[in-house]
Tab-separated table of C-alpha atoms and ligand atoms in Angstrom:
chain	number	residue	atom	x	y	z
D	286	MET	CA	0.319	0.050	-0.427
D	287	ASN	CA	1.180	3.692	-0.656
D	288	LEU	CA	-0.615	6.558	0.212
D	289	PRO	CA	0.626	9.976	-1.411
D	290	ASP	CA	2.502	12.945	0.476
D	291	LEU	CA	1.297	16.064	0.116
D	292	ASN	CA	4.203	17.562	1.335
D	293	GLN	CA	6.232	15.846	-0.712
D	294	ALA	CA	4.302	16.819	-3.650
D	295	ARG	CA	4.939	20.237	-2.935
D	296	MET	CA	8.545	19.963	-3.202
D	297	ARG	CA	9.760	19.907	-6.576
D	298	THR	CA	12.290	16.965	-6.812
D	299	ASP	CA	15.465	16.277	-8.800
D	300	LYS	CA	14.321	13.012	-9.679
D	301	LYS	CA	15.342	13.214	-13.452
D	302	VAL	CA	12.279	12.218	-15.907
D	303	GLU	CA	12.564	9.155	-17.670
D	304	PHE	CA	10.581	8.492	-20.982
D	305	ILE	CA	9.566	4.564	-21.192
D	306	ASP	CA	7.510	2.494	-23.154
D	307	ALA	CA	4.140	2.099	-21.937
D	308	LYS	CA	3.336	-1.616	-20.405
D	309	ASN	CA	0.005	-2.590	-22.488
D	310	ILE	CA	0.043	-5.992	-20.843
D	311	LYS	CA	-2.550	-7.977	-22.883
D	312	SER	CA	-4.792	-10.812	-21.585
D	313	ASP	CA	-7.586	-12.668	-22.430
D	314	LYS	CA	-8.791	-13.324	-18.841
D	315	PHE	CA	-11.477	-11.166	-18.908
D	316	GLU	CA	-13.037	-11.942	-22.451
D	317	ASN	CA	-16.272	-11.738	-21.711
D	318	LYS	CA	-16.778	-9.096	-19.101
D	319	LYS	CA	-17.812	-5.825	-19.192
D	320	TYR	CA	-16.648	-2.261	-17.974
D	321	PHE	CA	-18.158	0.918	-17.006
D	322	ILE	CA	-16.154	4.236	-16.889
D	323	ARG	CA	-17.167	7.367	-15.618
D	324	THR	CA	-14.618	10.865	-16.051
D	325	TYR	CA	-15.370	13.936	-14.310
D	326	GLY	CA	-13.237	16.794	-14.747
D	327	CYS	CA	-11.015	18.774	-17.535
D	328	GLN	CA	-9.563	17.368	-20.850
D	329	MET	CA	-6.670	15.708	-19.465
D	330	ASN	CA	-8.960	13.356	-17.919
D	331	VAL	CA	-10.985	12.724	-20.562
D	332	HIS	CA	-7.910	11.334	-22.269
D	333	ASP	CA	-6.348	9.502	-19.337
D	334	SER	CA	-9.978	7.528	-19.521
D	335	GLU	CA	-8.859	6.832	-23.088
D	336	GLU	CA	-5.947	5.400	-21.667
D	337	ILE	CA	-7.216	3.523	-18.788
D	338	LYS	CA	-10.008	2.256	-21.822
D	339	GLY	CA	-6.814	0.820	-23.414
D	340	ILE	CA	-5.681	-0.834	-20.774
D	341	LEU	CA	-8.990	-2.479	-19.878
D	342	GLU	CA	-9.881	-3.388	-23.382
D	343	ASN	CA	-6.223	-5.030	-23.883
D	344	LEU	CA	-7.217	-7.494	-20.393
D	345	GLY	CA	-10.306	-8.276	-22.544
D	346	PHE	CA	-13.170	-6.220	-21.354
D	347	LYS	CA	-15.832	-4.439	-23.321
D	348	GLU	CA	-17.320	-1.070	-22.648
D	349	THR	CA	-21.131	-0.657	-21.568
D	350	GLU	CA	-22.885	2.000	-20.431
D	351	ASN	CA	-25.225	-0.102	-18.201
D	352	LEU	CA	-23.865	-0.363	-14.694
D	353	VAL	CA	-26.255	-3.210	-13.705
D	354	GLU	CA	-24.357	-5.647	-16.195
D	355	THR	CA	-21.080	-4.686	-15.544
D	356	ASP	CA	-18.313	-6.321	-14.016
D	357	LEU	CA	-15.576	-3.458	-13.325
D	358	VAL	CA	-15.932	-0.024	-12.806
D	359	VAL	CA	-13.546	2.907	-13.165
D	360	LEU	CA	-14.148	6.370	-11.838
D	361	ASN	CA	-11.431	8.434	-12.962
D	362	THR	CA	-12.162	11.901	-10.783
D	363	CYS	CA	-11.225	15.540	-10.754
D	364	ALA	CA	-10.226	17.309	-7.240
D	365	ILE	CA	-9.956	20.723	-8.412
D	366	ARG	CA	-13.203	22.170	-6.651
D	367	GLU	CA	-14.686	20.375	-3.391
D	368	ASN	CA	-18.072	19.567	-5.677
D	369	ALA	CA	-16.521	17.221	-7.691
D	370	HIS	CA	-15.496	15.360	-4.795
D	371	ASP	CA	-19.074	15.293	-3.502
D	372	LYS	CA	-20.215	13.786	-6.961
D	373	VAL	CA	-17.801	10.981	-6.528
D	374	PHE	CA	-18.786	10.032	-3.107
D	375	GLY	CA	-22.168	10.120	-3.933
D	376	PHE	CA	-21.779	7.719	-6.552
D	377	LEU	CA	-19.768	5.398	-4.374
D	378	GLY	CA	-22.783	5.001	-2.294
D	379	ARG	CA	-24.667	3.748	-5.224
D	380	LEU	CA	-21.974	1.456	-6.100
D	381	LYS	CA	-21.982	-0.118	-2.477
D	382	HIS	CA	-25.806	-1.186	-3.092
D	383	LEU	CA	-24.536	-2.634	-6.192
D	384	LYS	CA	-21.686	-4.664	-4.586
D	385	LYS	CA	-24.069	-6.289	-2.524
D	386	GLU	CA	-25.576	-7.512	-5.231
D	387	ASN	CA	-22.710	-8.508	-6.898
D	388	PRO	CA	-19.738	-9.154	-4.388
D	389	ASP	CA	-17.862	-9.856	-7.645
D	390	LEU	CA	-17.852	-6.235	-9.075
D	391	ILE	CA	-14.395	-4.991	-9.561
D	392	ILE	CA	-14.491	-1.285	-8.179
D	393	CYS	CA	-11.301	1.162	-9.017
D	394	ILE	CA	-10.927	4.646	-8.109
D	395	GLY	CA	-8.001	6.386	-10.204
D	396	GLY	CA	-7.118	10.800	-10.965
D	397	CYS	CA	-6.840	13.518	-9.045
D	398	MET	CA	-8.636	12.687	-5.862
D	399	PRO	CA	-6.331	10.396	-4.537
D	400	GLN	CA	-3.374	12.089	-4.995
D	401	GLU	CA	-4.835	14.107	-1.953
D	402	SER	CA	-3.945	12.320	1.131
D	403	SER	CA	-6.925	12.835	2.880
D	404	VAL	CA	-9.055	11.449	0.463
D	405	ALA	CA	-6.798	8.369	0.090
D	406	ASN	CA	-7.159	7.932	3.780
D	407	ILE	CA	-10.809	8.037	3.200
D	408	LEU	CA	-11.261	5.383	0.668
D	409	LYS	CA	-8.898	3.206	2.866
D	410	GLU	CA	-11.030	4.082	6.230
D	411	LYS	CA	-14.599	4.164	5.124
D	412	TYR	CA	-14.717	2.702	1.489
D	413	PRO	CA	-13.019	-0.702	1.981
D	414	PHE	CA	-15.384	-2.195	-0.630
D	415	VAL	CA	-13.333	0.092	-3.465
D	416	ASN	CA	-11.161	-2.644	-4.714
D	417	ILE	CA	-8.261	-0.390	-6.325
D	418	VAL	CA	-6.893	3.040	-5.855
D	419	PHE	CA	-4.779	4.592	-8.457
D	420	GLY	CA	-3.057	8.030	-9.398
D	421	THR	CA	-2.448	10.434	-11.868
D	422	HIS	CA	0.734	9.116	-11.965
D	423	ASN	CA	0.667	5.379	-12.508
D	424	ILE	CA	-2.513	4.484	-14.716
D	425	ASN	CA	0.021	2.416	-16.053
D	426	ASP	CA	-0.147	0.215	-13.221
D	427	LEU	CA	-3.852	-0.550	-13.399
D	428	GLY	CA	-3.822	-3.181	-15.948
D	429	SER	CA	-1.688	-5.030	-13.490
D	430	MET	CA	-3.431	-4.193	-10.271
D	431	ILE	CA	-6.592	-5.931	-11.997
D	432	LEU	CA	-4.875	-8.591	-13.042
D	433	LYS	CA	-3.300	-9.502	-9.152
D	434	GLU	CA	-6.773	-9.734	-8.103
D	435	SER	CA	-6.831	-9.764	-4.603
D	436	LYS	CA	-9.120	-9.550	-2.217
D	437	LYS	CA	-7.660	-6.657	-0.011
D	438	GLN	CA	-8.052	-3.246	-1.451
D	439	GLN	CA	-4.820	-2.311	-3.163
D	440	ILE	CA	-3.636	1.904	-3.048
D	441	GLU	CA	-0.744	2.404	-5.036
D	442	VAL	CA	-0.632	6.360	-5.316
D	443	TYR	CA	2.687	8.260	-5.571
D	444	SER	CA	3.237	11.767	-4.834
D	445	ILE	CA	6.518	12.073	-6.930
D	446	GLU	CA	5.484	12.484	-10.769
D	447	GLY	CA	7.298	9.339	-12.231
D	448	ASN	CA	7.779	8.590	-15.872
D	449	VAL	CA	6.639	9.760	-18.942
D	450	TYR	CA	5.129	6.936	-20.515
D	451	GLU	CA	5.392	6.735	-24.380
D	452	HIS	CA	3.176	4.372	-26.982
D	453	MET	CA	-0.189	3.762	-24.938
D	454	ASP	CA	-2.502	1.774	-26.958
D	455	TYR	CA	-5.783	4.344	-26.151
D	456	ILE	CA	-8.936	3.578	-27.336
D	457	ARG	CA	-10.256	7.284	-28.763
D	458	ASP	CA	-13.767	8.397	-28.237
D	459	SER	CA	-13.682	9.867	-31.622
D	460	LYS	CA	-12.189	9.108	-35.061
D	461	ILE	CA	-12.335	12.304	-35.962
D	462	THR	CA	-10.679	14.376	-33.356
D	463	ALA	CA	-7.892	13.097	-31.011
D	464	TRP	CA	-6.589	14.579	-27.966
D	465	VAL	CA	-2.669	14.676	-27.836
D	466	ASN	CA	-0.735	14.807	-24.625
D	467	ILE	CA	2.413	17.369	-25.052
D	468	MET	CA	3.467	17.813	-21.575
D	469	TYR	CA	2.164	16.473	-17.879
D	470	GLY	CA	2.114	18.177	-14.149
D	471	CYS	CA	1.813	22.135	-13.696
D	472	ASP	CA	5.102	24.209	-12.346
D	473	LYS	CA	2.754	27.214	-12.137
D	474	PHE	CA	1.631	27.070	-9.013
D	475	CYS	CA	-1.127	29.742	-8.817
D	476	THR	CA	-2.540	29.798	-5.161
D	477	TYR	CA	-6.108	28.768	-5.080
D	478	CYS	CA	-5.227	25.325	-7.547
D	479	ILE	CA	-4.522	21.741	-6.657
D	480	VAL	CA	-3.180	20.841	-9.872
D	481	PRO	CA	0.362	21.279	-9.239
D	482	PHE	CA	-0.024	18.746	-6.137
D	483	THR	CA	-2.148	16.026	-7.755
D	484	ARG	CA	-0.470	16.355	-11.400
D	485	GLY	CA	3.332	17.169	-10.240
D	486	LYS	CA	5.831	18.661	-11.765
D	487	GLN	CA	6.057	19.980	-15.234
D	488	ARG	CA	6.846	17.398	-17.879
D	489	SER	CA	6.900	17.914	-21.517
D	490	ARG	CA	6.994	15.089	-23.927
D	491	LYS	CA	9.707	14.773	-26.782
D	492	MET	CA	8.787	17.116	-29.775
D	493	GLU	CA	9.724	13.845	-31.763
D	494	GLU	CA	6.890	11.652	-30.081
D	495	ILE	CA	4.592	14.375	-30.274
D	496	ILE	CA	5.212	14.575	-34.282
D	497	LYS	CA	4.904	10.879	-34.576
D	498	GLU	CA	2.112	10.681	-33.030
D	499	VAL	CA	-0.107	13.608	-35.046
D	500	GLU	CA	1.378	12.056	-38.176
D	501	ASP	CA	0.054	8.698	-37.061
D	502	LEU	CA	-3.313	10.385	-36.527
D	503	LYS	CA	-3.441	11.963	-39.900
D	504	LYS	CA	-2.182	8.588	-41.861
D	505	GLU	CA	-5.834	6.990	-39.685
D	506	GLY	CA	-7.770	9.799	-41.335
D	507	TYR	CA	-8.233	12.339	-38.199
D	508	ILE	CA	-9.159	15.502	-38.768
D	509	GLU	CA	-8.103	17.532	-35.816
D	510	VAL	CA	-5.845	17.339	-32.935
D	511	THR	CA	-6.542	19.158	-29.659
D	512	LEU	CA	-2.386	19.894	-27.914
D	513	LEU	CA	-3.336	19.034	-24.607
D	514	GLY	CA	-1.385	20.667	-21.240
D	515	GLN	CA	-2.416	22.022	-18.097
D	516	ASN	CA	0.111	25.304	-19.350
D	517	VAL	CA	0.850	24.176	-23.207
D	518	ASN	CA	2.968	27.371	-23.640
D	519	ALA	CA	5.433	26.545	-20.814
D	520	TYR	CA	5.887	23.246	-23.308
D	521	GLY	CA	9.532	22.435	-23.334
D	522	LYS	CA	10.605	24.703	-20.325
D	523	ASP	CA	11.553	21.726	-18.537
D	524	LEU	CA	13.664	19.838	-21.229
D	525	GLU	CA	16.936	20.121	-22.310
D	526	TYR	CA	16.684	20.197	-26.001
D	527	GLY	CA	15.945	23.952	-26.038
D	528	TYR	CA	12.611	24.197	-28.241
D	529	ASP	CA	9.372	25.731	-26.893
D	530	PHE	CA	5.867	25.750	-27.986
D	531	ALA	CA	6.134	28.204	-30.644
D	532	THR	CA	8.496	25.490	-32.196
D	533	LEU	CA	6.394	22.482	-31.880
D	534	LEU	CA	2.651	24.382	-32.813
D	535	GLU	CA	5.369	25.266	-36.423
D	536	ASN	CA	5.875	21.319	-36.496
D	537	VAL	CA	2.394	20.104	-35.972
D	538	ALA	CA	1.389	22.413	-38.449
D	539	LYS	CA	3.905	21.025	-40.910
D	540	THR	CA	2.469	17.648	-40.613
D	541	GLY	CA	-0.200	18.917	-42.539
D	542	ILE	CA	-2.910	17.783	-40.244
D	543	GLN	CA	-6.278	20.109	-41.004
D	544	ARG	CA	-7.314	21.164	-37.631
D	545	ILE	CA	-4.698	21.809	-34.397
D	546	ARG	CA	-6.016	23.149	-31.446
D	547	PHE	CA	-4.113	23.542	-28.183
D	548	VAL	CA	-5.609	23.869	-24.801
D	549	THR	CA	-4.967	25.549	-21.964
D	550	SER	CA	-2.484	28.414	-22.421
D	551	HIS	CA	-1.301	30.645	-19.389
D	552	PRO	CA	-1.031	34.384	-20.077
D	553	TRP	CA	2.483	34.453	-18.744
D	554	ASP	CA	4.029	32.167	-21.307
D	555	PHE	CA	2.393	33.422	-24.237
D	556	THR	CA	5.134	34.942	-26.652
D	557	ASP	CA	5.220	37.342	-29.692
D	558	GLU	CA	6.619	34.452	-31.995
D	559	MET	CA	3.596	31.918	-30.774
D	560	ILE	CA	0.965	34.705	-31.985
D	561	ASP	CA	3.193	35.293	-35.231
D	562	ILE	CA	2.798	31.206	-36.066
D	563	ILE	CA	-0.841	30.827	-35.119
D	564	ALA	CA	-1.579	33.673	-37.669
D	565	LYS	CA	0.572	32.324	-40.318
D	566	ASN	CA	-0.462	28.923	-40.415
D	567	ASP	CA	-4.087	28.326	-41.857
D	568	ASN	CA	-4.309	24.772	-40.016
D	569	ILE	CA	-3.606	26.397	-36.366
D	570	MET	CA	-7.541	26.876	-35.400
D	571	PRO	CA	-7.381	31.011	-34.449
D	572	TYR	CA	-9.263	29.837	-30.946
D	573	ILE	CA	-7.633	30.806	-27.681
D	574	HIS	CA	-8.484	29.962	-24.352
D	575	LEU	CA	-6.678	32.120	-22.427
D	576	PRO	CA	-7.725	32.010	-18.213
D	577	LEU	CA	-8.056	35.402	-17.045
D	578	GLN	CA	-8.956	34.607	-13.198
D	579	SER	CA	-9.581	38.054	-12.226
D	580	GLY	CA	-9.663	41.711	-13.497
D	581	SER	CA	-8.053	42.731	-10.277
D	582	SER	CA	-4.259	43.517	-10.183
D	583	LYS	CA	-4.472	43.427	-6.655
D	584	ILE	CA	-6.142	39.547	-6.487
D	585	LEU	CA	-4.344	38.428	-9.602
D	586	LYS	CA	-1.007	39.209	-7.368
D	587	LEU	CA	-2.903	36.985	-4.413
D	588	MET	CA	-3.622	33.853	-6.972
D	589	GLY	CA	-0.025	34.010	-8.186
D	590	ARG	CA	-0.623	34.526	-11.622
D	591	ARG	CA	2.205	36.777	-12.486
D	592	TYR	CA	0.448	38.924	-14.738
D	593	THR	CA	-1.359	42.564	-14.023
D	594	LYS	CA	-5.073	43.345	-15.463
D	595	ASP	CA	-3.425	45.600	-17.939
D	596	GLU	CA	-0.500	42.939	-19.124
D	597	TYR	CA	-3.956	40.651	-19.832
D	598	ILE	CA	-5.282	43.145	-21.526
D	599	THR	CA	-2.208	44.075	-23.608
D	600	LEU	CA	-1.862	40.454	-24.622
D	601	TYR	CA	-5.545	39.952	-25.512
D	602	ASN	CA	-5.558	42.943	-27.931
D	603	LYS	CA	-1.905	41.950	-29.848
D	604	ILE	CA	-3.814	38.511	-30.244
D	605	LYS	CA	-6.869	40.010	-31.483
D	606	GLU	CA	-5.000	42.552	-33.503
D	607	LYS	CA	-2.294	39.921	-35.449
D	608	VAL	CA	-4.526	36.492	-35.581
D	609	PRO	CA	-7.754	37.657	-38.022
D	610	GLY	CA	-11.197	36.575	-36.777
D	611	VAL	CA	-9.393	34.765	-33.516
D	612	SER	CA	-12.007	34.034	-30.820
D	613	ILE	CA	-10.653	34.176	-27.420
D	614	THR	CA	-12.686	32.279	-24.303
D	615	THR	CA	-11.131	32.275	-20.907
D	616	ASP	CA	-11.670	31.351	-16.900
D	617	ILE	CA	-12.902	33.649	-14.118
D	618	ILE	CA	-13.111	32.620	-10.238
D	619	VAL	CA	-15.127	34.977	-8.306
D	620	GLY	CA	-15.184	35.157	-4.041
D	621	PHE	CA	-11.432	34.554	-3.925
D	622	PRO	CA	-10.489	35.482	-0.325
D	623	ASN	CA	-10.239	39.062	-0.040
D	624	GLU	CA	-11.833	39.972	-3.596
D	625	THR	CA	-13.894	43.092	-2.519
D	626	GLU	CA	-16.712	45.006	-4.390
D	627	GLU	CA	-14.486	46.914	-6.417
D	628	ASP	CA	-12.090	43.867	-7.374
D	629	PHE	CA	-14.978	42.473	-8.362
D	630	GLU	CA	-16.094	45.411	-10.697
D	631	GLU	CA	-12.789	45.431	-12.174
D	632	THR	CA	-13.399	41.782	-13.451
D	633	LEU	CA	-16.557	43.052	-15.183
D	634	GLU	CA	-14.210	45.995	-16.722
D	635	VAL	CA	-12.366	43.449	-18.141
D	636	VAL	CA	-15.229	41.739	-19.189
D	637	ASN	CA	-16.346	44.494	-21.233
D	638	LYS	CA	-12.871	45.652	-22.517
D	639	CYS	CA	-12.271	42.158	-24.317
D	640	LYS	CA	-16.047	41.330	-24.921
D	641	PHE	CA	-14.772	37.371	-24.405
D	642	ASP	CA	-16.482	35.027	-26.831
D	643	GLY	CA	-17.145	32.658	-23.883
D	644	ALA	CA	-16.174	31.844	-20.521
D	645	PHE	CA	-16.013	29.160	-17.938
D	646	THR	CA	-16.742	30.775	-14.647
D	647	PHE	CA	-16.536	29.466	-11.173
D	648	ILE	CA	-17.052	30.406	-7.513
D	649	TYR	CA	-13.536	29.734	-5.586
D	650	SER	CA	-13.177	26.551	-3.202
D	651	PRO	CA	-10.652	26.137	-1.192
D	652	ARG	CA	-8.149	23.038	-1.907
D	653	GLU	CA	-6.183	21.902	1.386
D	654	GLY	CA	-2.737	22.178	1.248
D	655	THR	CA	-3.174	25.017	-0.923
D	656	PRO	CA	-1.851	28.726	-0.207
D	657	ALA	CA	-4.672	30.269	-0.633
D	658	SER	CA	-6.848	27.900	1.797
D	659	LYS	CA	-5.174	29.638	4.563
D	660	ILE	CA	-6.211	32.992	3.567
D	661	LYS	CA	-9.327	33.454	5.700
D	662	ASP	CA	-12.374	33.658	3.705
D	663	SER	CA	-14.736	36.362	4.736
D	664	ILE	CA	-17.079	36.643	1.718
D	665	SER	CA	-20.419	34.956	2.196
D	666	LEU	CA	-21.926	32.599	0.018
D	667	GLU	CA	-24.569	34.844	-1.455
D	668	VAL	CA	-22.315	37.362	-2.397
D	669	LYS	CA	-20.192	34.953	-3.876
D	670	GLU	CA	-23.441	33.209	-6.013
D	671	LYS	CA	-24.721	36.805	-6.602
D	672	ARG	CA	-21.224	37.991	-8.434
D	673	LEU	CA	-21.749	34.804	-10.182
D	674	HIS	CA	-24.943	35.213	-11.599
D	675	LYS	CA	-23.481	39.182	-12.679
D	676	LEU	CA	-20.918	37.818	-14.353
D	677	ASN	CA	-22.438	35.193	-16.126
D	678	GLU	CA	-25.105	37.290	-17.568
D	679	LEU	CA	-22.292	39.941	-19.090
D	680	ILE	CA	-20.533	37.027	-20.493
D	681	ASN	CA	-23.779	35.659	-21.877
D	682	SER	CA	-24.479	38.895	-23.580
D	683	TYR	CA	-20.753	39.375	-25.003
D	684	SER	CA	-21.191	35.540	-26.248
D	685	LEU	CA	-24.298	36.126	-27.987
D	686	GLU	CA	-23.251	39.297	-29.665
D	687	HIS	CA	-20.295	37.289	-30.917
D	688	ASN	CA	-22.604	34.522	-32.508
D	689	LYS	CA	-24.947	37.232	-33.912
D	690	GLU	CA	-22.182	38.372	-36.182
D	691	TYR	CA	-22.212	35.075	-37.687
D	692	VAL	CA	-25.304	34.622	-39.059
D	693	ASP	CA	-25.629	35.295	-42.618
D	694	LYS	CA	-21.814	34.104	-43.188
D	695	ILE	CA	-20.515	30.745	-44.543
D	696	GLU	CA	-18.584	29.102	-41.853
D	697	GLU	CA	-16.130	25.873	-42.465
D	698	VAL	CA	-17.830	23.444	-39.967
D	699	LEU	CA	-16.052	20.177	-38.865
D	700	ILE	CA	-18.994	17.502	-38.237
D	701	LEU	CA	-18.443	15.412	-35.128
D	702	GLY	CA	-21.962	13.573	-34.939
D	703	ALA	CA	-26.065	13.291	-34.437
D	704	SER	CA	-27.162	16.804	-32.933
D	705	GLU	CA	-29.035	16.885	-29.527
D	706	LYS	CA	-31.797	19.071	-31.654
D	707	GLY	CA	-32.594	16.057	-33.230
D	708	GLU	CA	-35.086	16.866	-36.459
D	709	ASN	CA	-32.137	14.930	-38.127
D	710	LYS	CA	-29.466	17.633	-37.394
D	711	VAL	CA	-25.563	16.698	-36.541
D	712	TYR	CA	-23.252	19.206	-34.914
D	713	GLY	CA	-20.065	20.243	-35.403
D	714	TYR	CA	-17.446	23.168	-34.747
D	715	THR	CA	-16.286	26.320	-36.847
D	716	LYS	CA	-12.884	27.094	-37.039
D	717	THR	CA	-13.379	29.209	-33.996
D	718	MET	CA	-14.631	26.996	-31.661
D	719	LYS	CA	-18.518	27.670	-32.160
D	720	LEU	CA	-20.894	24.962	-31.976
D	721	VAL	CA	-23.166	24.792	-34.729
D	722	ASN	CA	-26.323	22.746	-35.279
D	723	VAL	CA	-26.456	21.755	-39.428
D	724	SER	CA	-29.244	20.643	-40.948
D	725	ASN	CA	-29.035	18.734	-44.484
D	726	ALA	CA	-25.746	17.302	-43.498
D	727	GLN	CA	-26.373	13.705	-41.985
D	728	HIS	CA	-23.755	12.254	-44.647
D	729	ASP	CA	-20.946	14.333	-43.359
D	730	ILE	CA	-19.671	13.161	-40.270
D	731	GLY	CA	-16.239	13.285	-40.220
D	732	LYS	CA	-15.731	16.299	-42.801
D	733	LEU	CA	-15.109	19.393	-43.174
D	734	ILE	CA	-18.136	21.317	-44.610
D	735	PRO	CA	-19.194	24.620	-45.762
D	736	VAL	CA	-22.700	25.716	-43.922
D	737	HIS	CA	-24.723	28.545	-43.928
D	738	ILE	CA	-25.440	30.416	-40.310
D	739	THR	CA	-28.800	31.109	-40.334
D	740	ASP	CA	-29.266	32.038	-36.495
D	741	ALA	CA	-27.447	32.959	-33.206
D	742	LYS	CA	-28.001	31.464	-29.729
D	743	SER	CA	-25.479	32.487	-26.519
D	744	PHE	CA	-24.137	28.982	-26.388
D	745	SER	CA	-24.667	27.504	-30.391
D	746	LEU	CA	-25.424	28.849	-33.993
D	747	ASP	CA	-27.976	27.088	-36.110
D	748	GLY	CA	-26.713	26.378	-39.863
D	749	GLU	CA	-27.438	24.927	-43.121
D	750	LYS	CA	-24.832	22.732	-45.757
D	751	VAL	CA	-24.161	24.914	-48.631
D	752	ILE	CA	-24.806	22.892	-51.744
D	753	PHE	CA	-23.025	24.289	-54.904
D	754	VAL	CA	-24.727	24.276	-58.099
D	755	LYS	CA	-22.263	23.512	-61.399
D	756	ASN	CA	-23.841	25.803	-64.078
J	866	5AD	N1	-11.342	26.875	-7.062
J	866	5AD	C1	-12.614	27.272	-8.321
J	866	5AD	N2	-12.107	27.610	-9.116
J	866	5AD	C2	-11.012	27.038	-9.903
J	866	5AD	N3	-10.155	26.947	-10.563
J	866	5AD	C3	-8.883	26.119	-10.314
J	866	5AD	N4	-8.955	26.016	-8.906
J	866	5AD	C4	-10.097	26.173	-8.499
J	866	5AD	C5	-10.444	26.469	-7.249
J	866	5AD	N5	-9.706	26.312	-6.343
J	866	5AD	C6	-10.549	27.371	-11.868
J	866	5AD	C7	-9.728	28.061	-12.650
J	866	5AD	C8	-8.838	26.934	-13.751
J	866	5AD	C9	-10.123	26.317	-13.847
J	866	5AD	C10	-9.684	25.071	-14.551
J	866	5AD	O1	-10.937	25.879	-13.016
J	866	5AD	O2	-10.455	28.977	-13.308
J	866	5AD	O3	-8.520	27.782	-14.853
J	867	SF4	FE1	-3.488	25.428	-11.710
J	867	SF4	FE2	-2.332	27.903	-12.585
J	867	SF4	FE3	-1.184	25.466	-13.362
J	867	SF4	FE4	-3.529	26.384	-14.517
J	867	SF4	S1	-1.468	27.278	-14.430
J	867	SF4	S2	-3.056	24.150	-13.998
J	867	SF4	S3	-4.594	27.207	-12.450
J	867	SF4	S4	-1.415	25.858	-11.034
C-alpha cells in the first residue's frame, strides 16, 4: 500500500524524468467481461480515460454504459473544486449497493482525488469495498493491479511524478478529433490550484514523439488534433533540447493535419512568436482559451498569476490584432478570499473591454494544502453567488453578440455527430470553436463542410449545409 504525501508533492524533486514505453499488458482473462467508466473534470482526464479504456480492452473487457450489467467500474476523478468530490462520494454510495448484489464487482478509483492524502485515507477507512485506488502518476499500473485480483484493497498512489510513458494503446472516443498530450503536470503554483500537487511537476514529451503521434493520427484519417497540457505554452521549458511551444506548433502545422487546437495557455508564457505562428498557419485554428481568473491586479497577485490586469489586456489586444477573426474564451474565479466589490467590478470592467467569446466561471473553492486555503475567507456564499450570476449574465450577452456576427456568413464546420437537437440535425464546430447545429448534413460526419449560418443563440449557432450547384 502506498499513500500519497501532499508535503512531498509540494516539493519539487530533482528526480530525472524517464521516457519509457507503456506496459500495454495483453490478456484474455476478462474476455467476456464488461467495464463501465465515468470521467469527471477536465480534458486531461477525458484523455486519461482513453488510456484507461486501452488498458481494460487489452485485458479483454468491453465497454458498457449499463451499470447493472458491468463487472468492473472505473471512476476517473477530479479534485479541482470541492463539488467534484461530492459527486464521486455520492456515486460511491450507489456502487456500495451494487456491490451487495454483485460481490465480484471490481471497483477502481483513479485520477486526481486519490492524489490528496486525505481522500486516499478516507477511501481506505470508509470505503473498503473499493478494490483498487490508483493515482495520476501510475495509470499504467492499472492492468497489473487488476490482474493481481487481490481480495484486499490495493492502494498505489505516488506523490512524486514518475515517468513519461510513450506508445500507449488508447481507445479514443472519436475517429475525427484526437487529444494529444504534449506535457504533464504544472509548475505555475497559482495559489488556489491543486493541480501542481495532483499532477506533479511539469514534464514535457519529446517533440519527435508528439509529431510522430500526430502523423499517425493523420494517416488514420483524423482531421483535428488538440494539443493538451495544463499550461501548454510552457512546453519545453523543462527539457534540455531548447525548443518551445512556438517551435512545436510550427512543426505540428507542418504535418499537414487539417485542424490544430491547443489547451490551456497561460498569459504569462504567451510569446509574440507564438502569436505569429498561429497567425501564419491556416491549419492552426484561430481560437485561444486564455484564462483571466480575475480582473483585479491585487487579486491576481494574491492568486500568484504573474500578470496584471493591464498586461492581460495588452496581450489580449495583441492577439486580436494579429490573428484575424480569432475567438478568445477565458476562465474566471469569483469570490477569491479578500475580493472586494471593487475588485469584482474590475473583473466586470475587463470583461467589458475584452468582450470574450465565452467563459467558464467558478466560485472559488478552497483546496486543502494550497496557499490560498490558508487565507481567511470572509465573503458569504450569497455574495459569491450574486457575483457569479452578474458575471454570467454579462459573459452570455457578449457570447450572443459574437454569435450574431456569424449570421448569414458561410463557415467551415467539422461535423462530429448527431445533434442533441434531433430533427436529423448534426453538430460540429467552426474554426473558432463555435458549436453549430446543422441541417441537411447527415452524411457528412467526419467532414469539413461549408455551412450557411441561419441563427445565433448564446451557446450555439444554427446552420444549413451549403450545396454548390454546377452551372
Ligand atoms: N476554485 C475555483 N476554481 C478553480 N479553478 C482552479 N482551481 C480552482 C479553485 N480552487 C478554475 C480556474 C482554472 C479552471 C480549470 O478551474 O479558473 O482555470
Ligand atoms: Fe492550476 Fe495555475 Fe497550473 Fe492552471 S497554471 S493548472 S490554474 S497552477
